[in-house]
XYZ file of C-alpha atoms in Angstrom:
160
model
C -26.088 4.634 27.349
C -24.596 1.540 25.701
C -26.049 2.768 22.417
C -24.264 6.123 22.852
C -20.981 4.334 23.528
C -21.394 2.216 20.415
C -22.180 5.319 18.334
C -19.161 7.190 19.799
C -16.879 4.247 19.075
C -18.189 4.006 15.496
C -17.731 7.756 15.069
C -14.160 7.570 16.370
C -13.425 4.669 14.032
C -14.774 6.626 11.053
C -12.754 9.743 12.006
C -9.546 7.687 12.178
C -10.327 6.118 8.804
C -10.953 9.510 7.166
C -7.833 11.010 8.764
C -5.765 8.029 7.634
C -7.043 8.277 4.080
C -6.263 11.987 3.971
C -2.814 11.406 5.404
C -1.982 8.725 2.859
C -3.452 10.886 0.071
C -1.192 13.757 1.086
C 1.809 11.450 1.130
C 1.010 10.241 -2.373
C 0.663 13.840 -3.593
C 4.096 14.679 -2.149
C 5.497 11.590 -3.857
C 4.039 12.464 -7.248
C 5.397 15.999 -6.959
C 8.848 14.606 -6.157
C 8.550 12.188 -9.078
C 7.615 15.105 -11.384
C 10.782 17.005 -10.423
C 13.162 14.289 -11.611
C 12.566 14.901 -15.344
C 12.953 18.597 -14.611
C 16.358 17.935 -13.047
C 17.333 15.978 -16.149
C 16.177 18.718 -18.530
C 17.859 21.471 -16.530
C 21.130 19.521 -16.329
C 21.038 18.916 -20.088
C 20.333 22.568 -20.774
C 23.041 23.808 -18.436
C 25.691 21.349 -19.592
C 25.262 21.676 -23.381
C 28.024 23.441 -25.301
C 30.229 23.444 -22.224
C 33.236 21.206 -21.974
C 34.018 20.383 -18.383
C 36.387 17.808 -17.041
C 35.183 16.183 -13.846
C 37.770 14.918 -11.435
C 37.582 11.101 -11.089
C 37.684 11.367 -7.319
C 34.617 13.632 -7.173
C 32.829 11.417 -9.682
C 33.587 8.263 -7.655
C 32.684 9.793 -4.283
C 29.360 11.168 -5.506
C 28.542 7.852 -7.157
C 29.349 5.945 -3.983
C 27.250 8.305 -1.845
C 24.354 7.985 -4.304
C 24.501 4.182 -4.263
C 24.670 4.115 -0.431
C 21.759 6.548 -0.224
C 19.663 4.376 -2.524
C 20.521 1.255 -0.543
C 19.557 3.066 2.673
C 16.213 3.996 1.078
C 15.649 0.337 0.114
C 16.384 -0.767 3.679
C 13.998 1.888 4.963
C 11.314 0.668 2.557
C 11.570 -3.039 3.210
C 12.533 -3.060 6.910
C 10.790 -0.109 8.496
C 7.532 0.396 6.581
C 4.707 -0.407 8.985
C 1.824 -2.606 7.888
C -1.291 -0.641 8.595
C -3.499 -3.683 7.901
C -2.152 -5.342 11.086
C -3.600 -2.621 13.321
C -5.947 -3.977 15.980
C -7.413 -0.690 17.153
C -8.159 2.764 15.698
C -5.462 4.321 17.882
C -2.860 1.799 16.713
C -3.923 2.376 13.125
C -3.550 6.128 13.489
C -0.066 5.647 14.943
C 0.946 3.296 12.104
C -0.409 5.619 9.407
C 1.577 8.477 10.944
C 4.741 6.323 10.932
C 4.003 5.193 7.386
C 3.753 8.765 6.245
C 7.006 9.736 7.935
C 8.941 6.747 6.553
C 7.476 7.277 3.069
C 8.383 10.950 2.844
C 11.854 10.282 4.248
C 12.465 7.482 1.746
C 11.179 9.534 -1.175
C 13.486 12.387 -0.173
C 16.443 9.995 -0.052
C 15.468 8.611 -3.465
C 15.151 12.061 -4.920
C 18.599 12.924 -3.607
C 19.976 10.131 -5.808
C 18.595 12.000 -8.834
C 20.113 15.194 -7.485
C 23.508 13.490 -7.355
C 23.048 12.733 -11.044
C 22.167 16.347 -11.676
C 25.323 17.545 -9.893
C 27.492 15.049 -11.737
C 26.043 16.101 -15.073
C 26.592 19.748 -14.224
C 30.175 19.019 -13.251
C 30.830 17.348 -16.600
C 29.807 13.665 -16.373
C 28.223 12.241 -19.505
C 24.496 11.791 -20.025
C 24.940 8.015 -20.215
C 26.719 8.051 -16.846
C 24.091 10.193 -15.081
C 20.924 8.659 -16.540
C 20.909 5.706 -14.064
C 20.862 8.222 -11.189
C 17.604 9.723 -12.447
C 16.104 6.305 -13.083
C 17.070 4.974 -9.635
C 15.651 8.095 -8.024
C 12.347 7.672 -9.832
C 12.251 3.969 -9.044
C 12.877 4.661 -5.357
C 10.041 7.177 -5.200
C 7.718 4.719 -6.908
C 8.564 2.122 -4.255
C 7.400 4.506 -1.565
C 4.277 5.507 -3.409
C 2.897 2.019 -3.020
C 1.060 2.373 0.276
C -2.108 0.598 1.371
C -5.448 1.823 0.124
C -7.888 2.924 2.778
C -10.920 1.467 0.920
C -9.931 -2.069 2.033
C -9.802 -0.943 5.611
C -10.096 -3.756 8.193
C -11.000 -1.211 10.900
C -14.271 -0.258 9.179
C -16.518 -3.161 9.982
């Protein structure tokens, strides 16, 4: 019986490791898809705004810029204050919980970062210049890249 318990524990540990790796892999895929959309936003905004003279109200421009900056700062706080460290897990159950939280925080942060790029898209569509909106796209992409950096499951301390 002790041998069966050891085998069951090892099997549970391996299942958690595989599930964690799949979960992180899915999160990365979502992140790369979000990252891929930012150049599409830029190209669409350029296509839609060419040959059209629009005057954007300074109040709208300032409010959208402020909201974008605050959203990016909130994403940074989320990344550096609330990202769990999976490597500190002491049990398979704790590791599964941390990987789930990591996935949730990562997707939420990537969505917030992508919204910064969308603010740039809206501003460009409303008449802001390309030079004014380009930092929005770059900050959005940078934010997504910050959340794509998650631990690799190959260096898994739970797989001894």
